PDB file of C-alpha atoms in Angstrom:
ATOM      1  CA  UNK A   1      -4.799  -1.848 -22.742  1.00 42.00           C
ATOM      2  CA  UNK A   2      -3.858  -5.503 -22.438  1.00 40.00           C
ATOM      3  CA  UNK A   3      -7.483  -6.656 -22.240  1.00 39.00           C
ATOM      4  CA  UNK A   4      -7.830  -8.421 -25.602  1.00 39.00           C
ATOM      5  CA  UNK A   5     -10.361 -11.201 -25.570  1.00 42.00           C
ATOM      6  CA  UNK A   6     -11.934 -10.147 -22.269  1.00 44.00           C
ATOM      7  CA  UNK A   7     -15.375  -8.593 -21.874  1.00 46.00           C
ATOM      8  CA  UNK A   8     -14.785  -5.634 -19.573  1.00 44.00           C
ATOM      9  CA  UNK A   9     -17.825  -3.519 -18.790  1.00 44.00           C
ATOM     10  CA  UNK A  10     -16.902   0.008 -17.815  1.00 44.00           C
ATOM     11  CA  UNK A  11     -18.329   1.879 -14.870  1.00 46.00           C
ATOM     12  CA  UNK A  12     -20.332   5.049 -15.589  1.00 47.00           C
ATOM     13  CA  UNK A  13     -18.442   8.217 -14.764  1.00 44.00           C
ATOM     14  CA  UNK A  14     -19.633  10.380 -11.854  1.00 44.00           C
ATOM     15  CA  UNK A  15     -21.663  13.336 -13.016  1.00 42.00           C
ATOM     16  CA  UNK A  16     -19.040  15.776 -11.812  1.00 40.00           C
ATOM     17  CA  UNK A  17     -16.464  14.261 -14.157  1.00 41.00           C
ATOM     18  CA  UNK A  18     -18.510  14.556 -17.374  1.00 39.00           C
ATOM     19  CA  UNK A  19     -18.393  17.545 -19.627  1.00 38.00           C
ATOM     20  CA  UNK A  20     -21.507  19.227 -21.006  1.00 34.00           C
ATOM     21  CA  UNK A  21     -21.672  16.574 -23.712  1.00 38.00           C
ATOM     22  CA  UNK A  22     -21.096  13.716 -21.251  1.00 38.00           C
ATOM     23  CA  UNK A  23     -17.375  13.491 -22.075  1.00 34.00           C
ATOM     24  CA  UNK A  24     -14.463  13.402 -19.666  1.00 36.00           C
ATOM     25  CA  UNK A  25     -12.779  16.770 -19.088  1.00 40.00           C
ATOM     26  CA  UNK A  26      -9.263  17.485 -20.246  1.00 38.00           C
ATOM     27  CA  UNK A  27      -6.307  15.578 -18.815  1.00 40.00           C
ATOM     28  CA  UNK A  28      -4.924  18.797 -17.321  1.00 44.00           C
ATOM     29  CA  UNK A  29      -8.187  19.513 -15.501  1.00 38.00           C
ATOM     30  CA  UNK A  30      -8.462  16.001 -14.123  1.00 35.00           C
ATOM     31  CA  UNK A  31      -4.834  16.028 -12.989  1.00 39.00           C
ATOM     32  CA  UNK A  32      -5.456  19.328 -11.195  1.00 40.00           C
ATOM     33  CA  UNK A  33      -8.632  18.160  -9.453  1.00 40.00           C
ATOM     34  CA  UNK A  34      -7.501  14.554  -8.788  1.00 40.00           C
ATOM     35  CA  UNK A  35      -3.900  14.710  -7.489  1.00 41.00           C
ATOM     36  CA  UNK A  36      -4.001  11.233  -5.916  1.00 41.00           C
ATOM     37  CA  UNK A  37      -1.644   8.897  -7.792  1.00 45.00           C
ATOM     38  CA  UNK A  38      -0.993  11.443 -10.564  1.00 39.00           C
ATOM     39  CA  UNK A  39       2.344   9.828 -11.318  1.00 37.00           C
ATOM     40  CA  UNK A  40       0.894   6.347 -11.241  1.00 40.00           C
ATOM     41  CA  UNK A  41      -2.207   6.207 -13.454  1.00 40.00           C
ATOM     42  CA  UNK A  42      -3.392   7.561 -16.731  1.00 37.00           C
ATOM     43  CA  UNK A  43      -5.274  10.802 -16.036  1.00 34.00           C
ATOM     44  CA  UNK A  44      -7.132  10.645 -19.325  1.00 31.00           C
ATOM     45  CA  UNK A  45      -9.701   8.164 -18.018  1.00 37.00           C
ATOM     46  CA  UNK A  46     -11.476   7.415 -14.739  1.00 40.00           C
ATOM     47  CA  UNK A  47     -13.178   4.280 -16.018  1.00 53.00           C
ATOM     48  CA  UNK A  48     -10.610   1.608 -15.302  1.00 73.00           C
ATOM     49  CA  UNK A  49     -10.861  -1.998 -14.250  1.00 91.00           C
ATOM     50  CA  UNK A  50     -10.668  -0.734 -10.681  1.00 97.00           C
ATOM     51  CA  UNK A  51     -11.864   2.713  -9.626  1.00 96.00           C
ATOM     52  CA  UNK A  52     -11.929   4.242  -6.170  1.00 95.00           C
ATOM     53  CA  UNK A  53     -14.254   7.231  -6.067  1.00 95.00           C
ATOM     54  CA  UNK A  54     -14.000   9.891  -3.334  1.00 96.00           C
ATOM     55  CA  UNK A  55     -13.154   7.369  -0.592  1.00 96.00           C
ATOM     56  CA  UNK A  56     -12.965   8.604   2.990  1.00 96.00           C
ATOM     57  CA  UNK A  57     -12.334   6.783   6.272  1.00 96.00           C
ATOM     58  CA  UNK A  58     -11.749   7.800   9.855  1.00 95.00           C
ATOM     59  CA  UNK A  59     -11.505   5.929  13.150  1.00 94.00           C
ATOM     60  CA  UNK A  60     -12.861   8.170  15.872  1.00 93.00           C
ATOM     61  CA  UNK A  61     -10.994  11.456  15.683  1.00 93.00           C
ATOM     62  CA  UNK A  62      -8.262   9.988  13.455  1.00 93.00           C
ATOM     63  CA  UNK A  63      -8.700  10.746   9.768  1.00 94.00           C
ATOM     64  CA  UNK A  64      -7.093   7.976   7.741  1.00 94.00           C
ATOM     65  CA  UNK A  65      -7.759   9.496   4.317  1.00 93.00           C
ATOM     66  CA  UNK A  66     -10.373  11.551   2.524  1.00 94.00           C
ATOM     67  CA  UNK A  67     -11.383  12.187  -1.091  1.00 94.00           C
ATOM     68  CA  UNK A  68      -9.282   9.416  -2.633  1.00 94.00           C
ATOM     69  CA  UNK A  69     -10.154   9.038  -6.309  1.00 93.00           C
ATOM     70  CA  UNK A  70      -8.218   7.109  -8.905  1.00 91.00           C
ATOM     71  CA  UNK A  71      -8.587   4.544 -11.664  1.00 93.00           C
ATOM     72  CA  UNK A  72      -6.343   1.555 -12.315  1.00 94.00           C
ATOM     73  CA  UNK A  73      -5.766  -0.296 -15.570  1.00 92.00           C
ATOM     74  CA  UNK A  74      -3.982  -3.673 -15.805  1.00 95.00           C
ATOM     75  CA  UNK A  75      -0.628  -3.798 -14.042  1.00 96.00           C
ATOM     76  CA  UNK A  76       1.060  -4.356 -10.678  1.00 97.00           C
ATOM     77  CA  UNK A  77       0.874  -1.529  -8.127  1.00 96.00           C
ATOM     78  CA  UNK A  78       2.603  -1.731  -4.727  1.00 96.00           C
ATOM     79  CA  UNK A  79       2.086   0.385  -1.610  1.00 94.00           C
ATOM     80  CA  UNK A  80       5.520   0.432   0.038  1.00 89.00           C
ATOM     81  CA  UNK A  81       5.220   3.319   2.494  1.00 77.00           C
ATOM     82  CA  UNK A  82       5.601   3.015   6.253  1.00 75.00           C
ATOM     83  CA  UNK A  83       3.007   1.460   8.542  1.00 76.00           C
ATOM     84  CA  UNK A  84      -0.048   3.354   9.850  1.00 73.00           C
ATOM     85  CA  UNK A  85      -0.595   5.243   6.611  1.00 79.00           C
ATOM     86  CA  UNK A  86      -3.857   3.527   5.675  1.00 89.00           C
ATOM     87  CA  UNK A  87      -2.627   0.809   3.317  1.00 93.00           C
ATOM     88  CA  UNK A  88      -4.479  -2.071   4.940  1.00 94.00           C
ATOM     89  CA  UNK A  89      -7.570   0.085   5.425  1.00 95.00           C
ATOM     90  CA  UNK A  90      -7.666   1.046   1.751  1.00 96.00           C
ATOM     91  CA  UNK A  91      -7.111  -2.543   0.593  1.00 97.00           C
ATOM     92  CA  UNK A  92      -9.816  -3.734   2.985  1.00 97.00           C
ATOM     93  CA  UNK A  93     -12.275  -1.178   1.633  1.00 97.00           C
ATOM     94  CA  UNK A  94     -11.519  -2.216  -1.946  1.00 97.00           C
ATOM     95  CA  UNK A  95     -12.031  -5.864  -0.940  1.00 97.00           C
ATOM     96  CA  UNK A  96     -15.365  -5.046   0.729  1.00 96.00           C
ATOM     97  CA  UNK A  97     -14.380  -6.171   4.239  1.00 95.00           C
ATOM     98  CA  UNK A  98     -14.149  -2.629   5.655  1.00 96.00           C
ATOM     99  CA  UNK A  99     -16.938  -0.094   5.104  1.00 96.00           C
ATOM    100  CA  UNK A 100     -15.833   3.380   3.970  1.00 97.00           C
ATOM    101  CA  UNK A 101     -17.363   6.438   5.587  1.00 97.00           C
ATOM    102  CA  UNK A 102     -17.884   7.933   2.145  1.00 97.00           C
ATOM    103  CA  UNK A 103     -17.276   7.105  -1.477  1.00 97.00           C
ATOM    104  CA  UNK A 104     -17.507   3.947  -3.543  1.00 97.00           C
ATOM    105  CA  UNK A 105     -15.368   1.311  -5.247  1.00 98.00           C
ATOM    106  CA  UNK A 106     -16.034   0.099  -8.788  1.00 97.00           C
ATOM    107  CA  UNK A 107     -14.651  -3.323  -9.753  1.00 97.00           C
ATOM    108  CA  UNK A 108     -14.823  -4.220 -13.439  1.00 95.00           C
ATOM    109  CA  UNK A 109     -17.848  -1.976 -13.868  1.00 94.00           C
ATOM    110  CA  UNK A 110     -19.702  -3.048 -10.693  1.00 96.00           C
ATOM    111  CA  UNK A 111     -20.331  -0.734  -7.730  1.00 97.00           C
ATOM    112  CA  UNK A 112     -19.299  -2.294  -4.440  1.00 97.00           C
ATOM    113  CA  UNK A 113     -21.931  -0.158  -2.666  1.00 96.00           C
ATOM    114  CA  UNK A 114     -24.841  -0.984  -4.969  1.00 96.00           C
ATOM    115  CA  UNK A 115     -23.930  -4.353  -6.504  1.00 96.00           C
ATOM    116  CA  UNK A 116     -21.642  -5.956  -3.909  1.00 95.00           C
ATOM    117  CA  UNK A 117     -22.166  -9.546  -5.060  1.00 93.00           C
ATOM    118  CA  UNK A 118     -21.238  -8.804  -8.640  1.00 94.00           C
ATOM    119  CA  UNK A 119     -18.276  -6.639  -7.586  1.00 96.00           C
ATOM    120  CA  UNK A 120     -16.824  -9.221  -5.179  1.00 94.00           C
ATOM    121  CA  UNK A 121     -17.195 -11.940  -7.823  1.00 93.00           C
ATOM    122  CA  UNK A 122     -14.632 -10.047  -9.958  1.00 95.00           C
ATOM    123  CA  UNK A 123     -12.112  -9.648  -7.128  1.00 97.00           C
ATOM    124  CA  UNK A 124      -9.664 -11.881  -5.261  1.00 97.00           C
ATOM    125  CA  UNK A 125      -8.427 -10.857  -1.807  1.00 97.00           C
ATOM    126  CA  UNK A 126      -5.448 -12.088   0.212  1.00 97.00           C
ATOM    127  CA  UNK A 127      -5.709 -10.513   3.697  1.00 95.00           C
ATOM    128  CA  UNK A 128      -2.873  -9.956   6.130  1.00 94.00           C
ATOM    129  CA  UNK A 129      -4.450 -12.488   8.523  1.00 92.00           C
ATOM    130  CA  UNK A 130      -5.066 -15.693   6.593  1.00 93.00           C
ATOM    131  CA  UNK A 131      -6.577 -17.722   9.440  1.00 90.00           C
ATOM    132  CA  UNK A 132      -9.916 -18.375   7.749  1.00 78.00           C
ATOM    133  CA  UNK A 133     -11.600 -21.221   9.636  1.00 88.00           C
ATOM    134  CA  UNK A 134      -9.223 -23.033  12.040  1.00 94.00           C
ATOM    135  CA  UNK A 135     -10.835 -26.484  11.606  1.00 95.00           C
ATOM    136  CA  UNK A 136     -11.180 -26.288   7.810  1.00 96.00           C
ATOM    137  CA  UNK A 137      -8.535 -27.889   5.586  1.00 97.00           C
ATOM    138  CA  UNK A 138      -6.801 -25.980   2.830  1.00 96.00           C
ATOM    139  CA  UNK A 139      -8.503 -28.129   0.208  1.00 95.00           C
ATOM    140  CA  UNK A 140     -11.855 -27.658   1.912  1.00 96.00           C
ATOM    141  CA  UNK A 141     -11.427 -23.891   1.921  1.00 95.00           C
ATOM    142  CA  UNK A 142     -10.479 -23.850  -1.769  1.00 96.00           C
ATOM    143  CA  UNK A 143     -13.558 -25.891  -2.581  1.00 95.00           C
ATOM    144  CA  UNK A 144     -15.719 -23.544  -0.518  1.00 94.00           C
ATOM    145  CA  UNK A 145     -14.213 -20.464  -2.189  1.00 94.00           C
ATOM    146  CA  UNK A 146     -14.735 -22.041  -5.635  1.00 95.00           C
ATOM    147  CA  UNK A 147     -18.402 -22.720  -4.837  1.00 94.00           C
ATOM    148  CA  UNK A 148     -18.927 -19.135  -3.653  1.00 90.00           C
ATOM    149  CA  UNK A 149     -17.548 -17.846  -6.955  1.00 90.00           C
ATOM    150  CA  UNK A 150     -19.302 -20.486  -9.022  1.00 91.00           C
ATOM    151  CA  UNK A 151     -15.870 -21.386 -10.355  1.00 92.00           C
ATOM    152  CA  UNK A 152     -14.041 -24.659 -10.935  1.00 90.00           C
ATOM    153  CA  UNK A 153     -11.136 -25.797  -8.772  1.00 92.00           C
ATOM    154  CA  UNK A 154      -9.223 -26.287 -11.992  1.00 91.00           C
ATOM    155  CA  UNK A 155      -5.687 -26.893 -13.192  1.00 91.00           C
ATOM    156  CA  UNK A 156      -4.697 -23.243 -12.944  1.00 91.00           C
ATOM    157  CA  UNK A 157      -5.414 -23.195  -9.227  1.00 95.00           C
ATOM    158  CA  UNK A 158      -3.741 -26.536  -8.558  1.00 94.00           C
ATOM    159  CA  UNK A 159      -0.763 -25.566 -10.720  1.00 96.00           C
ATOM    160  CA  UNK A 160      -0.247 -22.404  -8.661  1.00 97.00           C
ATOM    161  CA  UNK A 161      -0.620 -24.417  -5.461  1.00 97.00           C
ATOM    162  CA  UNK A 162       2.104 -26.743  -6.700  1.00 97.00           C
ATOM    163  CA  UNK A 163       4.482 -23.919  -7.618  1.00 97.00           C
ATOM    164  CA  UNK A 164       3.934 -22.356  -4.194  1.00 97.00           C
ATOM    165  CA  UNK A 165       4.835 -25.692  -2.576  1.00 97.00           C
ATOM    166  CA  UNK A 166       1.358 -26.090  -1.107  1.00 97.00           C
ATOM    167  CA  UNK A 167       0.221 -29.479  -2.400  1.00 94.00           C
ATOM    168  CA  UNK A 168       1.518 -31.526   0.518  1.00 94.00           C
ATOM    169  CA  UNK A 169      -0.263 -29.233   2.993  1.00 97.00           C
ATOM    170  CA  UNK A 170      -3.690 -29.025   1.375  1.00 96.00           C
ATOM    171  CA  UNK A 171      -5.248 -31.616   3.644  1.00 96.00           C
ATOM    172  CA  UNK A 172      -4.017 -29.966   6.826  1.00 96.00           C
ATOM    173  CA  UNK A 173      -6.374 -27.823   8.891  1.00 97.00           C
ATOM    174  CA  UNK A 174      -5.647 -24.103   9.038  1.00 96.00           C
ATOM    175  CA  UNK A 175      -4.846 -24.382  12.744  1.00 96.00           C
ATOM    176  CA  UNK A 176      -2.093 -26.885  11.840  1.00 96.00           C
ATOM    177  CA  UNK A 177      -0.504 -24.657   9.191  1.00 96.00           C
ATOM    178  CA  UNK A 178       2.269 -22.115   9.496  1.00 96.00           C
ATOM    179  CA  UNK A 179       1.523 -18.470   8.693  1.00 95.00           C
ATOM    180  CA  UNK A 180       3.192 -18.811   5.311  1.00 96.00           C
ATOM    181  CA  UNK A 181       1.262 -21.977   4.403  1.00 97.00           C
ATOM    182  CA  UNK A 182      -2.047 -20.316   5.221  1.00 97.00           C
ATOM    183  CA  UNK A 183      -1.075 -17.448   2.963  1.00 97.00           C
ATOM    184  CA  UNK A 184      -0.272 -19.890   0.156  1.00 97.00           C
ATOM    185  CA  UNK A 185      -3.838 -21.238   0.351  1.00 97.00           C
ATOM    186  CA  UNK A 186      -5.244 -17.715  -0.108  1.00 97.00           C
ATOM    187  CA  UNK A 187      -2.807 -16.981  -2.924  1.00 98.00           C
ATOM    188  CA  UNK A 188      -3.870 -20.160  -4.723  1.00 97.00           C
ATOM    189  CA  UNK A 189      -7.516 -19.175  -4.228  1.00 96.00           C
ATOM    190  CA  UNK A 190      -6.787 -15.880  -5.980  1.00 97.00           C
ATOM    191  CA  UNK A 191      -6.609 -17.870  -9.249  1.00 96.00           C
ATOM    192  CA  UNK A 192     -10.258 -18.936  -8.899  1.00 96.00           C
ATOM    193  CA  UNK A 193     -12.760 -17.512 -11.332  1.00 92.00           C
ATOM    194  CA  UNK A 194     -10.411 -15.322 -13.413  1.00 89.00           C
ATOM    195  CA  UNK A 195     -10.777 -12.143 -11.299  1.00 95.00           C
ATOM    196  CA  UNK A 196     -10.295  -8.697 -12.812  1.00 97.00           C
ATOM    197  CA  UNK A 197      -8.650  -7.356  -9.630  1.00 98.00           C
ATOM    198  CA  UNK A 198      -6.288  -9.068  -7.175  1.00 98.00           C
ATOM    199  CA  UNK A 199      -5.765  -7.321  -3.827  1.00 98.00           C
ATOM    200  CA  UNK A 200      -3.149  -8.595  -1.359  1.00 98.00           C
ATOM    201  CA  UNK A 201      -1.944  -7.317   2.001  1.00 97.00           C
ATOM    202  CA  UNK A 202       1.608  -8.455   2.723  1.00 96.00           C
ATOM    203  CA  UNK A 203       1.463 -11.277   0.143  1.00 97.00           C
ATOM    204  CA  UNK A 204       5.050 -12.519   0.675  1.00 97.00           C
ATOM    205  CA  UNK A 205       4.983 -12.465   4.489  1.00 96.00           C
ATOM    206  CA  UNK A 206       6.063 -15.851   5.829  1.00 95.00           C
ATOM    207  CA  UNK A 207       6.792 -17.365   2.415  1.00 97.00           C
ATOM    208  CA  UNK A 208       9.915 -19.410   1.630  1.00 96.00           C
ATOM    209  CA  UNK A 209      12.216 -18.527  -1.259  1.00 96.00           C
ATOM    210  CA  UNK A 210      10.529 -20.907  -3.721  1.00 96.00           C
ATOM    211  CA  UNK A 211       7.088 -19.527  -2.966  1.00 97.00           C
ATOM    212  CA  UNK A 212       8.280 -15.907  -3.179  1.00 97.00           C
ATOM    213  CA  UNK A 213       9.741 -16.567  -6.638  1.00 97.00           C
ATOM    214  CA  UNK A 214       6.494 -18.246  -7.754  1.00 98.00           C
ATOM    215  CA  UNK A 215       4.469 -15.368  -6.355  1.00 98.00           C
ATOM    216  CA  UNK A 216       6.471 -12.776  -8.256  1.00 98.00           C
ATOM    217  CA  UNK A 217       6.109 -14.770 -11.454  1.00 97.00           C
ATOM    218  CA  UNK A 218       2.345 -15.092 -10.924  1.00 98.00           C
ATOM    219  CA  UNK A 219       1.826 -11.408 -10.119  1.00 98.00           C
ATOM    220  CA  UNK A 220       3.740 -10.514 -13.283  1.00 97.00           C
ATOM    221  CA  UNK A 221       1.593 -12.842 -15.373  1.00 97.00           C
ATOM    222  CA  UNK A 222      -1.662 -11.615 -13.850  1.00 97.00           C
ATOM    223  CA  UNK A 223      -0.700  -7.982 -14.381  1.00 97.00           C
ATOM    224  CA  UNK A 224      -0.838  -8.396 -18.154  1.00 96.00           C
ATOM    225  CA  UNK A 225      -4.633  -8.347 -18.159  1.00 95.00           C
ATOM    226  CA  UNK A 226      -5.775  -7.460 -14.630  1.00 96.00           C
ATOM    227  CA  UNK A 227      -5.042  -5.129 -11.724  1.00 98.00           C
ATOM    228  CA  UNK A 228      -2.728  -6.501  -9.017  1.00 98.00           C
ATOM    229  CA  UNK A 229      -2.737  -4.151  -6.032  1.00 97.00           C
ATOM    230  CA  UNK A 230      -0.705  -5.043  -2.971  1.00 97.00           C
ATOM    231  CA  UNK A 231       0.957  -3.650   0.159  1.00 96.00           C
ATOM    232  CA  UNK A 232       4.453  -4.852   0.963  1.00 95.00           C
ATOM    233  CA  UNK A 233       7.843  -3.872   2.373  1.00 92.00           C
ATOM    234  CA  UNK A 234       9.408  -6.649   0.281  1.00 95.00           C
ATOM    235  CA  UNK A 235      11.538  -4.669  -2.199  1.00 95.00           C
ATOM    236  CA  UNK A 236      12.675  -7.830  -3.946  1.00 96.00           C
ATOM    237  CA  UNK A 237       9.077  -8.828  -4.693  1.00 97.00           C
ATOM    238  CA  UNK A 238       8.265  -5.346  -5.985  1.00 96.00           C
ATOM    239  CA  UNK A 239      11.232  -5.447  -8.340  1.00 96.00           C
ATOM    240  CA  UNK A 240      10.675  -9.045  -9.471  1.00 97.00           C
ATOM    241  CA  UNK A 241       7.068  -8.545 -10.491  1.00 96.00           C
ATOM    242  CA  UNK A 242       7.759  -5.159 -12.116  1.00 95.00           C
ATOM    243  CA  UNK A 243       5.334  -3.290  -9.848  1.00 97.00           C
ATOM    244  CA  UNK A 244       4.934   0.448  -9.863  1.00 95.00           C
ATOM    245  CA  UNK A 245       5.157   1.932  -6.384  1.00 94.00           C
ATOM    246  CA  UNK A 246       2.515   4.254  -4.953  1.00 90.00           C
ATOM    247  CA  UNK A 247       1.879   6.293  -1.839  1.00 86.00           C
ATOM    248  CA  UNK A 248      -1.487   6.972  -0.225  1.00 83.00           C
ATOM    249  CA  UNK A 249      -0.230  10.163   1.404  1.00 65.00           C
ATOM    250  CA  UNK A 250       1.391  12.476  -1.125  1.00 59.00           C
TER     251      UNK A 250
END
């Protein structure tokens, strides 16, 4: 599955998805019971690098989604549907910054509900709003993010920063940066610690042509051995990184 040389622990399957002998039911049965993303993911397994399990979320009387269950193996997946369909909410839940009303997220074998520290350590998140700490510099934020992940601010991160055209802006404070430059800092930080899952909300928003090309190249490279899940209306980015498109509402 493109994971050679990587130690990927698999999440235990929910009891309702095991057969009498503890095995997964047939592909036809799973496809019938789990219609979400049928066309997108392999229905033969629910133990992927990223698994969302029976997620539900509502705001007041508005139901955003309910019963979302799917597994993702390495590859690029893009949500390209219209606004107000729950894309940012779902990505925020996967990233652990929004609490679901029900369900759980498994990241590289770790439950976000029961082992949040371990789960978040295997994930990188680029939010729609990249104003982290206004008075912090880009370099300072990268160093802080590296310390939180117990990772090195190594050549891979600095190389990505260079290809994004970020190097000359690293010592600026976030409040001095443009929207696109702030996003570049978060994109560079996504290379920290070799995450199993990269989640990005509007990753190309505000980027110049050079940075958009570098982003597409990086997403394509990451997708060989990890999950890259993003929301975007940028059709050129979706095509360039070879992403499969998905809809939350079928």
